[in-house]
Amino acid sequence: MRLRTLRDLEVEGKRVLTRVDYNVPLQDGRVADDTRIRATLPTIAALRERGARLILCSHLGRPKGQVREDLRLAPVADRLSALLDMDVRYVRDITGDEARTMASQLGPGEVGLLENLRFDPREEQNDPEFARELASLAECYVNDAFGAAHRAHASTAGVAALLPSAAGLLMEREIHALTRVLEADEHPFVLILGGAKISDKIGVIENLSRRADALLLGGGMANTFLKALGYEVGCSLAEEDRLDEARRLLSLAEQRGIEVVLPSDAVVAPELGAVEQARTVPIDGVGPDDAIFDIGPDTVARFSKVIGDAALVVWNGPMGVFEIPAFREGTRGIAQAVAACPGFTVVGGGDSAAAVEELGLADRIDHVSTGGGATLEFLEGKELPGVRLLMEENG
Ligand code: ADP
Ligand code: MG
C-alpha cells in the first residue's frame, strides 16, 4: 500500500479543495499561536507553484453544527494572508452561493478559504450530500490535516472518495515518520510514555510493545503502575480501576522480553499549589499525604542512559506537570536526552509536542507529530479514515 502524494496528482490550473488543520487557539479575535497555519505553507506553496487554485477548508473548535461568531475563520484568513503576503479570499460560507462564486473566480495560484466546516452539522455526520457539495467546488482534493485524520467526517473522508485525491506534504511527512515507527526494525527501540492516564495509552503500549526493547514509564500514568506493584503513591493521580490492567500490561511486557523502567525517585508535594513544599524523595519514600508531580533526577539519569543508546525513540506524554515550573525538570531532562539521541526520534501528543516546543528543543527532534488523537490512534495500529482513501493498492 502506498500513499498518494502531490506528485501523483495533476493540479495544474485546477481547483484543489485542500483540507487543512487550522484548529488554532484564538485570543481577542486574533490567532494566538499560528504553528498549525505555518505547518501548511509548504503544501500551499507547492500547489501554487503548479498554478493550482486553492480552496482551503478547516474546522475550528466545537461549534456543534451551528454558526458561532467567535469561531469564524476570519482571524485565520488574516494571519494566512500575512504569512503568504497576498489576499486570501475568505468567505463566510461553506458550500453555498458565496463559496461557489469564490471558487469559480479564483485564478491560478490564488487562495480562498471557506468558513468553519463544523458550522454545518453534516460535516461531522460525514453526510454524503455535504461531501458532494464540497466536492463540486473543486476538481481534485488534497488532505493535509493529519490532526483530523482519525475522524470520519465529510471533509476528511467523504470527499476523498469523490475526487482524485492525495496527501499534502505535512500529511505525507506524518505518515512517513509514524510508519517508520510502526514497522520499526531499528533497535534498540525505546518507547517513553507519560502523561495523565494509562487508559489513554493502553492501545499504544499493546501495539508498540511488540517491537520495543525498552519501555520507560513516567508522568501521572506511572503512578498507576507503581500502585499496582504495591508502592505507596499517597494522593497522587492514579487510576484505581486500572490496577489489574497495569499488572496485565507489565506481564505482557515481560512475556515479550521488554525492559520496563519505572521511576526510582519523584518530586512530591502535598498539592499542586504547594510548590514551596516540593521535595525529591526515593520512590519508596512517598508518604500518604504526598502527591507525585514529576520524576526525580535519579530517574532522569536512568531514563537518559537508555535513551542515549537507542536507535529509535518514541515519546508520548510529559514526565510530570510540566505546566508548573517546579514540576518541569523531569520533562526537560527527558526532552534533552531525546534531543541528544543520535537515533531517529519521534515525539507525539498535544501536550508532549507543546512541551518540547516550549523547551526550545523541537528542532533537535526528528519528528514532532502535529496530531494528538490521530497520532495515538495511528501508533495503536488503527487505520485512520482520513488516510485510508489516500492509499492505493499495489504501489
Ligand atoms: P499528550 O497530550 O502528550 O498525549 P497527556 O494529555 O496524556 O499527554 O498528558 C499531559 C498531562 O499530564 C499534562 O497536563 C500534565 O500536567 C499531566 N501530568 C503529567 N504528570 C502528571 C502527574 N504526575 N500528576 C498529574 N498530572 C500529570
Ligand atoms: Mg493531552
Short mmCIF file of C-alpha atoms and ligand atoms in Angstrom, two decimals:
data_model
loop_
_atom_site.label_atom_id
_atom_site.label_comp_id
_atom_site.label_asym_id
_atom_site.label_seq_id
_atom_site.Cartn_x
_atom_site.Cartn_y
_atom_site.Cartn_z
CA MET A 1 0.00 0.00 0.00
CA ARG A 2 1.32 3.37 -0.97
CA LEU A 3 0.24 6.85 -0.01
CA ARG A 4 -0.77 9.03 -2.97
CA THR A 5 1.07 12.34 -2.74
CA LEU A 6 1.04 15.68 -4.54
CA ARG A 7 3.35 14.18 -7.15
CA ASP A 8 0.57 11.78 -8.18
CA LEU A 9 -2.00 14.50 -8.71
CA GLU A 10 -2.48 16.65 -11.78
CA VAL A 11 -3.19 20.03 -10.26
CA GLU A 12 -2.01 22.42 -12.97
CA GLY A 13 -4.68 25.10 -13.40
CA LYS A 14 -7.15 23.02 -11.39
CA ARG A 15 -9.30 23.98 -8.43
CA VAL A 16 -7.97 21.98 -5.49
CA LEU A 17 -10.04 21.55 -2.35
CA THR A 18 -7.42 21.36 0.39
CA ARG A 19 -8.34 20.16 3.90
CA VAL A 20 -6.05 21.74 6.45
CA ASP A 21 -5.98 21.76 10.25
CA TYR A 22 -6.48 25.39 11.24
CA ASN A 23 -7.93 24.47 14.64
CA VAL A 24 -5.78 27.16 16.25
CA PRO A 25 -6.12 28.93 19.60
CA LEU A 26 -7.77 32.37 19.31
CA GLN A 27 -7.45 35.27 21.71
CA ASP A 28 -9.30 38.59 21.42
CA GLY A 29 -10.26 37.79 17.84
CA ARG A 30 -6.71 37.02 16.77
CA VAL A 31 -4.71 33.85 16.21
CA ALA A 32 -2.73 33.27 19.41
CA ASP A 33 -0.46 30.56 18.01
CA ASP A 34 -0.02 30.12 14.25
CA THR A 35 2.10 26.93 14.32
CA ARG A 36 -0.60 24.94 12.55
CA ILE A 37 -1.06 27.60 9.87
CA ARG A 38 2.68 27.79 9.19
CA ALA A 39 2.79 24.00 9.00
CA THR A 40 0.61 24.10 5.87
CA LEU A 41 2.70 26.68 4.00
CA PRO A 42 4.86 24.10 2.14
CA THR A 43 1.78 22.39 0.68
CA ILE A 44 0.20 25.72 -0.24
CA ALA A 45 3.43 26.85 -1.91
CA ALA A 46 3.83 23.59 -3.81
CA LEU A 47 0.29 23.79 -5.16
CA ARG A 48 0.51 27.49 -6.06
CA GLU A 49 3.78 26.94 -7.90
CA ARG A 50 1.98 24.49 -10.13
CA GLY A 51 -0.77 27.00 -10.89
CA ALA A 52 -3.45 25.36 -8.78
CA ARG A 53 -6.41 27.40 -7.50
CA LEU A 54 -6.60 26.60 -3.80
CA ILE A 55 -9.83 26.27 -1.85
CA LEU A 56 -8.76 25.73 1.76
CA CYS A 57 -11.12 24.32 4.37
CA SER A 58 -10.83 23.54 8.09
CA HIS A 59 -12.75 23.15 11.30
CA LEU A 60 -12.13 25.33 14.35
CA GLY A 61 -13.27 24.39 17.85
CA ARG A 62 -16.55 22.65 18.57
CA PRO A 63 -19.44 24.74 17.22
CA LYS A 64 -21.57 21.57 17.05
CA GLY A 65 -23.28 22.28 13.74
CA GLN A 66 -24.15 25.91 14.47
CA VAL A 67 -22.75 29.24 13.39
CA ARG A 68 -20.73 30.72 16.24
CA GLU A 69 -19.43 34.25 15.67
CA ASP A 70 -16.41 33.59 17.90
CA LEU A 71 -15.39 30.55 15.84
CA ARG A 72 -15.35 32.10 12.40
CA LEU A 73 -12.18 31.62 10.36
CA ALA A 74 -11.73 35.35 9.68
CA PRO A 75 -8.72 35.67 12.05
CA VAL A 76 -7.14 32.65 10.35
CA ALA A 77 -7.64 34.28 6.92
CA ASP A 78 -5.94 37.43 8.22
CA ARG A 79 -2.95 35.55 9.55
CA LEU A 80 -2.66 33.40 6.43
CA SER A 81 -2.84 36.50 4.21
CA ALA A 82 0.04 37.99 6.21
CA LEU A 83 2.11 34.81 6.03
CA LEU A 84 1.55 34.43 2.27
CA ASP A 85 1.82 38.16 1.64
CA MET A 86 -1.27 38.01 -0.53
CA ASP A 87 -5.00 38.45 -0.18
CA VAL A 88 -6.66 35.19 0.87
CA ARG A 89 -10.27 35.20 -0.36
CA TYR A 90 -12.20 34.24 2.76
CA VAL A 91 -15.95 33.63 2.54
CA ARG A 92 -18.43 33.32 5.43
CA ASP A 93 -19.95 30.36 3.67
CA ILE A 94 -19.08 26.68 3.13
CA THR A 95 -20.91 25.27 0.12
CA GLY A 96 -23.48 27.98 -0.72
CA ASP A 97 -23.57 30.62 -3.45
CA GLU A 98 -20.82 32.74 -1.95
CA ALA A 99 -18.45 29.78 -1.72
CA ARG A 100 -19.26 28.65 -5.27
CA THR A 101 -18.71 32.14 -6.66
CA MET A 102 -15.38 32.45 -4.86
CA ALA A 103 -14.27 29.03 -6.11
CA SER A 104 -15.18 29.80 -9.70
CA GLN A 105 -13.45 33.19 -9.67
CA LEU A 106 -10.10 32.03 -8.25
CA GLY A 107 -7.21 32.47 -10.66
CA PRO A 108 -4.18 30.17 -10.93
CA GLY A 109 -2.07 30.46 -7.77
CA GLU A 110 -4.85 32.23 -5.87
CA VAL A 111 -6.05 31.07 -2.46
CA GLY A 112 -9.54 31.02 -0.95
CA LEU A 113 -10.70 29.91 2.49
CA LEU A 114 -14.14 28.51 3.32
CA GLU A 115 -15.93 29.10 6.63
CA ASN A 116 -15.56 26.75 9.62
CA LEU A 117 -16.71 23.35 8.34
CA ARG A 118 -18.31 22.40 11.64
CA PHE A 119 -20.86 25.23 11.34
CA ASP A 120 -22.69 22.68 9.16
CA PRO A 121 -23.93 19.67 11.16
CA ARG A 122 -23.44 17.47 8.10
CA GLU A 123 -19.64 17.74 8.34
CA GLU A 124 -19.30 15.58 11.46
CA GLN A 125 -22.06 13.25 10.24
CA ASN A 126 -19.98 12.53 7.13
CA ASP A 127 -23.15 13.29 5.20
CA PRO A 128 -22.81 12.15 1.56
CA GLU A 129 -24.73 15.14 0.21
CA PHE A 130 -22.47 17.59 2.07
CA ALA A 131 -19.42 15.71 0.76
CA ARG A 132 -20.82 16.05 -2.78
CA GLU A 133 -21.39 19.78 -2.27
CA LEU A 134 -17.79 20.19 -1.11
CA ALA A 135 -16.50 18.09 -3.98
CA SER A 136 -18.45 20.14 -6.52
CA LEU A 137 -16.36 23.20 -5.61
CA ALA A 138 -13.18 21.64 -7.00
CA GLU A 139 -11.61 19.19 -9.43
CA CYS A 140 -9.29 17.46 -7.01
CA TYR A 141 -8.71 17.06 -3.29
CA VAL A 142 -5.68 17.28 -1.05
CA ASN A 143 -5.75 16.31 2.62
CA ASP A 144 -3.06 17.96 4.73
CA ALA A 145 -4.96 17.73 8.03
CA PHE A 146 -3.27 14.84 9.79
CA GLY A 147 -4.61 16.09 13.15
CA ALA A 148 -8.18 15.44 11.94
CA ALA A 149 -7.48 12.19 10.08
CA HIS A 150 -8.86 9.96 12.85
CA ARG A 151 -12.31 11.45 12.26
CA ALA A 152 -14.55 10.10 9.51
CA HIS A 153 -16.03 13.45 8.54
CA ALA A 154 -17.27 14.75 5.18
CA SER A 155 -14.16 16.90 4.61
CA THR A 156 -11.68 14.24 5.72
CA ALA A 157 -13.19 11.01 4.45
CA GLY A 158 -16.38 11.57 2.43
CA VAL A 159 -14.93 13.92 -0.15
CA ALA A 160 -11.79 11.84 -0.73
CA ALA A 161 -13.86 9.17 -2.45
CA LEU A 162 -15.42 11.67 -4.85
CA LEU A 163 -12.40 13.42 -6.35
CA PRO A 164 -8.88 12.47 -7.44
CA SER A 165 -7.15 12.79 -4.08
CA ALA A 166 -3.74 12.83 -2.43
CA ALA A 167 -1.97 13.63 0.80
CA GLY A 168 -0.38 17.04 1.29
CA LEU A 169 3.25 17.40 2.32
CA LEU A 170 2.51 17.65 6.04
CA MET A 171 0.28 14.57 5.95
CA GLU A 172 2.95 12.74 3.94
CA ARG A 173 5.66 13.60 6.46
CA GLU A 174 3.49 12.39 9.37
CA ILE A 175 2.59 9.10 7.72
CA HIS A 176 6.16 8.54 6.69
CA ALA A 177 7.63 9.10 10.17
CA LEU A 178 4.92 7.20 12.03
CA THR A 179 5.03 4.27 9.61
CA ARG A 180 8.76 4.05 10.27
CA VAL A 181 7.81 3.58 13.94
CA LEU A 182 5.09 1.01 13.25
CA GLU A 183 7.33 -1.05 11.02
CA ALA A 184 10.35 -0.49 13.21
CA ASP A 185 13.24 -2.80 12.71
CA GLU A 186 15.65 -0.34 14.22
CA HIS A 187 16.91 -1.48 17.61
CA PRO A 188 17.17 -0.64 20.43
CA PHE A 189 13.67 0.83 20.13
CA VAL A 190 12.82 2.81 23.25
CA LEU A 191 9.22 3.77 24.00
CA ILE A 192 8.75 6.54 26.57
CA LEU A 193 5.25 7.06 27.93
CA GLY A 194 3.98 9.60 30.40
CA GLY A 195 1.06 11.97 30.63
CA ALA A 196 -2.01 11.80 32.73
CA LYS A 197 -3.62 8.40 32.41
CA ILE A 198 -2.81 4.87 31.34
CA SER A 199 -6.33 4.45 29.99
CA ASP A 200 -5.39 6.78 27.10
CA LYS A 201 -2.27 4.81 26.24
CA ILE A 202 -3.19 1.12 26.59
CA GLY A 203 -3.57 0.64 22.84
CA VAL A 204 -0.20 2.23 22.15
CA ILE A 205 1.54 0.07 24.76
CA GLU A 206 -0.09 -3.10 23.42
CA ASN A 207 0.79 -2.36 19.82
CA LEU A 208 4.28 -0.86 20.11
CA SER A 209 5.48 -3.28 22.79
CA ARG A 210 5.56 -5.87 20.01
CA ARG A 211 8.63 -4.10 18.65
CA ALA A 212 10.03 -2.07 21.53
CA ASP A 213 13.06 -3.17 23.52
CA ALA A 214 12.53 -0.83 26.47
CA LEU A 215 9.53 0.91 27.97
CA LEU A 216 10.19 3.94 30.17
CA LEU A 217 7.18 4.99 32.25
CA GLY A 218 6.80 8.42 33.85
CA GLY A 219 4.16 11.09 34.41
CA GLY A 220 0.86 10.51 36.15
CA MET A 221 0.37 7.15 34.44
CA ALA A 222 3.45 5.71 36.16
CA ASN A 223 1.64 6.15 39.48
CA THR A 224 -0.92 3.55 38.49
CA PHE A 225 1.86 1.08 37.65
CA LEU A 226 3.67 1.85 40.92
CA LYS A 227 0.49 1.37 42.90
CA ALA A 228 -0.22 -1.90 41.09
CA LEU A 229 3.21 -3.08 42.24
CA GLY A 230 2.39 -2.23 45.86
CA TYR A 231 4.14 1.14 46.22
CA GLU A 232 2.61 3.90 48.32
CA VAL A 233 1.65 6.75 45.98
CA GLY A 234 -0.15 8.89 48.58
CA CYS A 235 -2.70 11.22 47.00
CA SER A 236 -1.11 11.12 43.52
CA LEU A 237 -3.24 10.91 40.42
CA ALA A 238 -3.69 7.14 39.96
CA GLU A 239 -6.40 5.11 38.28
CA GLU A 240 -7.77 2.74 40.91
CA ASP A 241 -9.87 0.92 38.32
CA ARG A 242 -6.84 0.22 36.12
CA LEU A 243 -4.59 -1.60 38.57
CA ASP A 244 -5.35 -5.01 37.04
CA GLU A 245 -4.85 -3.53 33.58
CA ALA A 246 -1.47 -2.15 34.69
CA ARG A 247 -0.43 -5.57 36.01
CA ARG A 248 -1.58 -7.18 32.75
CA LEU A 249 0.50 -4.72 30.69
CA LEU A 250 3.55 -5.34 32.87
CA SER A 251 3.30 -9.09 32.40
CA LEU A 252 2.70 -8.64 28.66
CA ALA A 253 5.91 -6.60 28.50
CA GLU A 254 7.71 -9.28 30.48
CA GLN A 255 6.48 -12.03 28.15
CA ARG A 256 7.72 -10.01 25.21
CA GLY A 257 11.12 -9.57 26.85
CA ILE A 258 10.89 -5.81 27.18
CA GLU A 259 12.86 -3.91 29.78
CA VAL A 260 10.34 -1.86 31.77
CA VAL A 261 11.82 1.05 33.73
CA LEU A 262 9.68 2.80 36.34
CA PRO A 263 10.63 5.92 38.31
CA SER A 264 13.16 5.38 41.11
CA ASP A 265 12.53 8.81 42.65
CA ALA A 266 9.91 11.53 42.44
CA VAL A 267 9.20 15.17 43.14
CA VAL A 268 6.30 15.30 45.57
CA ALA A 269 4.18 17.99 47.24
CA PRO A 270 1.01 17.94 49.36
CA GLU A 271 -0.86 19.53 46.43
CA LEU A 272 -0.22 21.17 43.07
CA GLY A 273 -0.33 24.69 44.51
CA ALA A 274 2.11 23.97 47.34
CA VAL A 275 5.28 24.29 45.22
CA GLU A 276 7.29 25.74 48.13
CA GLN A 277 6.86 22.36 49.85
CA ALA A 278 8.02 20.35 46.83
CA ARG A 279 10.80 17.86 47.60
CA THR A 280 12.52 14.93 45.95
CA VAL A 281 12.13 11.51 47.57
CA PRO A 282 13.13 7.96 46.64
CA ILE A 283 10.18 6.11 45.14
CA ASP A 284 9.68 4.03 48.31
CA GLY A 285 9.69 7.22 50.38
CA VAL A 286 6.39 8.71 49.17
CA GLY A 287 4.19 9.46 52.18
CA PRO A 288 0.41 9.08 52.46
CA ASP A 289 -0.05 12.87 52.20
CA ASP A 290 2.31 13.31 49.23
CA ALA A 291 1.35 13.54 45.59
CA ILE A 292 3.87 12.75 42.83
CA PHE A 293 4.08 15.61 40.32
CA ASP A 294 7.33 14.81 38.49
CA ILE A 295 10.04 12.21 38.10
CA GLY A 296 13.20 12.91 40.10
CA PRO A 297 16.82 13.40 38.94
CA ASP A 298 17.85 9.78 39.50
CA THR A 299 15.01 8.66 37.21
CA VAL A 300 16.04 11.25 34.61
CA ALA A 301 19.59 9.87 34.70
CA ARG A 302 18.46 6.24 34.37
CA PHE A 303 15.99 7.00 31.57
CA SER A 304 18.57 9.18 29.78
CA LYS A 305 21.07 6.35 29.76
CA VAL A 306 18.60 4.04 27.99
CA ILE A 307 17.61 6.81 25.56
CA GLY A 308 21.25 7.57 24.74
CA ASP A 309 21.77 4.07 23.34
CA ALA A 310 18.55 3.99 21.28
CA ALA A 311 18.32 3.69 17.51
CA LEU A 312 14.63 4.66 17.61
CA VAL A 313 12.78 6.66 20.27
CA VAL A 314 9.06 7.33 20.51
CA TRP A 315 7.90 9.63 23.28
CA ASN A 316 4.33 10.44 24.25
CA GLY A 317 3.23 12.13 27.46
CA PRO A 318 5.09 14.60 29.72
CA MET A 319 7.02 13.18 32.68
CA GLY A 320 5.30 15.49 35.15
CA VAL A 321 3.04 18.51 35.48
CA PHE A 322 5.34 20.47 33.17
CA GLU A 323 2.90 23.40 33.05
CA ILE A 324 4.23 24.34 36.52
CA PRO A 325 7.96 25.25 36.59
CA ALA A 326 8.57 23.38 39.88
CA PHE A 327 7.49 20.14 38.15
CA ARG A 328 9.07 20.71 34.73
CA GLU A 329 12.59 19.41 35.27
CA GLY A 330 11.77 15.75 34.60
CA THR A 331 10.19 16.59 31.25
CA ARG A 332 13.09 18.94 30.45
CA GLY A 333 15.66 16.26 31.29
CA ILE A 334 13.97 13.65 29.12
CA ALA A 335 13.47 16.17 26.29
CA GLN A 336 17.20 16.94 26.41
CA ALA A 337 18.08 13.24 26.33
CA VAL A 338 15.76 12.67 23.34
CA ALA A 339 17.16 15.74 21.56
CA ALA A 340 20.71 14.46 22.09
CA CYS A 341 19.93 10.89 20.98
CA PRO A 342 21.63 10.10 17.66
CA GLY A 343 18.84 7.66 16.70
CA PHE A 344 15.57 8.54 14.94
CA THR A 345 13.37 10.40 17.43
CA VAL A 346 9.62 10.97 17.37
CA VAL A 347 7.53 12.98 19.83
CA GLY A 348 3.74 12.78 19.59
CA GLY A 349 0.74 14.02 21.56
CA GLY A 350 -0.66 17.52 22.02
CA ASP A 351 0.90 18.25 25.39
CA SER A 352 4.17 16.46 24.60
CA ALA A 353 4.63 18.48 21.41
CA ALA A 354 3.80 21.68 23.29
CA ALA A 355 6.37 20.75 25.96
CA VAL A 356 9.26 20.24 23.53
CA GLU A 357 8.30 23.45 21.69
CA GLU A 358 8.25 25.39 24.95
CA LEU A 359 11.60 23.93 25.98
CA GLY A 360 13.04 25.06 22.64
CA LEU A 361 14.09 21.51 21.70
CA ALA A 362 11.64 20.72 18.88
CA ASP A 363 14.25 21.47 16.19
CA ARG A 364 16.51 18.76 17.56
CA ILE A 365 13.86 16.05 17.36
CA ASP A 366 13.47 14.26 14.04
CA HIS A 367 9.70 14.35 14.01
CA VAL A 368 7.31 16.25 16.27
CA SER A 369 3.89 14.99 15.32
CA THR A 370 1.14 17.58 14.87
CA GLY A 371 -1.65 15.16 15.69
CA GLY A 372 -2.94 14.46 19.18
CA GLY A 373 -5.60 11.76 18.98
CA ALA A 374 -4.67 10.96 15.38
CA THR A 375 -1.06 10.22 16.32
CA LEU A 376 -2.07 7.92 19.17
CA GLU A 377 -4.58 6.04 17.03
CA PHE A 378 -2.04 5.62 14.25
CA LEU A 379 0.50 4.25 16.73
CA GLU A 380 -2.16 1.89 18.08
CA GLY A 381 -2.15 0.39 14.60
CA LYS A 382 -5.61 1.67 13.65
CA GLU A 383 -6.44 2.63 10.10
CA LEU A 384 -7.34 6.32 10.05
CA PRO A 385 -10.47 7.16 8.00
CA GLY A 386 -8.80 10.32 6.65
CA VAL A 387 -5.83 8.32 5.41
CA ARG A 388 -7.48 5.16 4.11
CA LEU A 389 -8.72 6.68 0.85
CA LEU A 390 -5.36 8.29 0.13
CA MET A 391 -3.71 4.90 -0.07
CA GLU A 392 -3.57 2.89 -3.22
CA GLU A 393 -3.06 -0.83 -3.67
CA ASN A 394 0.00 -2.22 -5.46
CA GLY A 395 2.10 0.95 -5.27
P1 ADP B 1 -0.29 14.15 25.42
O1 ADP B 1 -1.26 15.29 25.14
O2 ADP B 1 1.11 14.49 25.01
O3 ADP B 1 -0.77 12.83 24.85
P2 ADP B 1 -1.44 13.68 28.02
O4 ADP B 1 -2.61 14.52 27.63
O5 ADP B 1 -1.62 12.23 28.17
O6 ADP B 1 -0.21 13.97 27.02
O7 ADP B 1 -0.86 14.18 29.41
C1 ADP B 1 -0.50 15.52 29.65
C2 ADP B 1 -0.93 15.94 31.02
O8 ADP B 1 -0.48 15.02 32.02
C3 ADP B 1 -0.34 17.27 31.38
O9 ADP B 1 -1.39 18.21 31.51
C4 ADP B 1 0.38 17.03 32.71
O10 ADP B 1 0.19 18.07 33.62
C5 ADP B 1 -0.26 15.76 33.19
N1 ADP B 1 0.62 15.03 34.13
C6 ADP B 1 1.85 14.57 33.90
N2 ADP B 1 2.38 14.02 35.01
C7 ADP B 1 1.46 14.13 35.98
C8 ADP B 1 1.40 13.76 37.37
N3 ADP B 1 2.41 13.15 37.97
N4 ADP B 1 0.28 14.06 38.05
C9 ADP B 1 -0.75 14.70 37.44
N5 ADP B 1 -0.77 15.07 36.15
C10 ADP B 1 0.33 14.79 35.42
MG MG B 2 -3.09 15.84 26.07
#
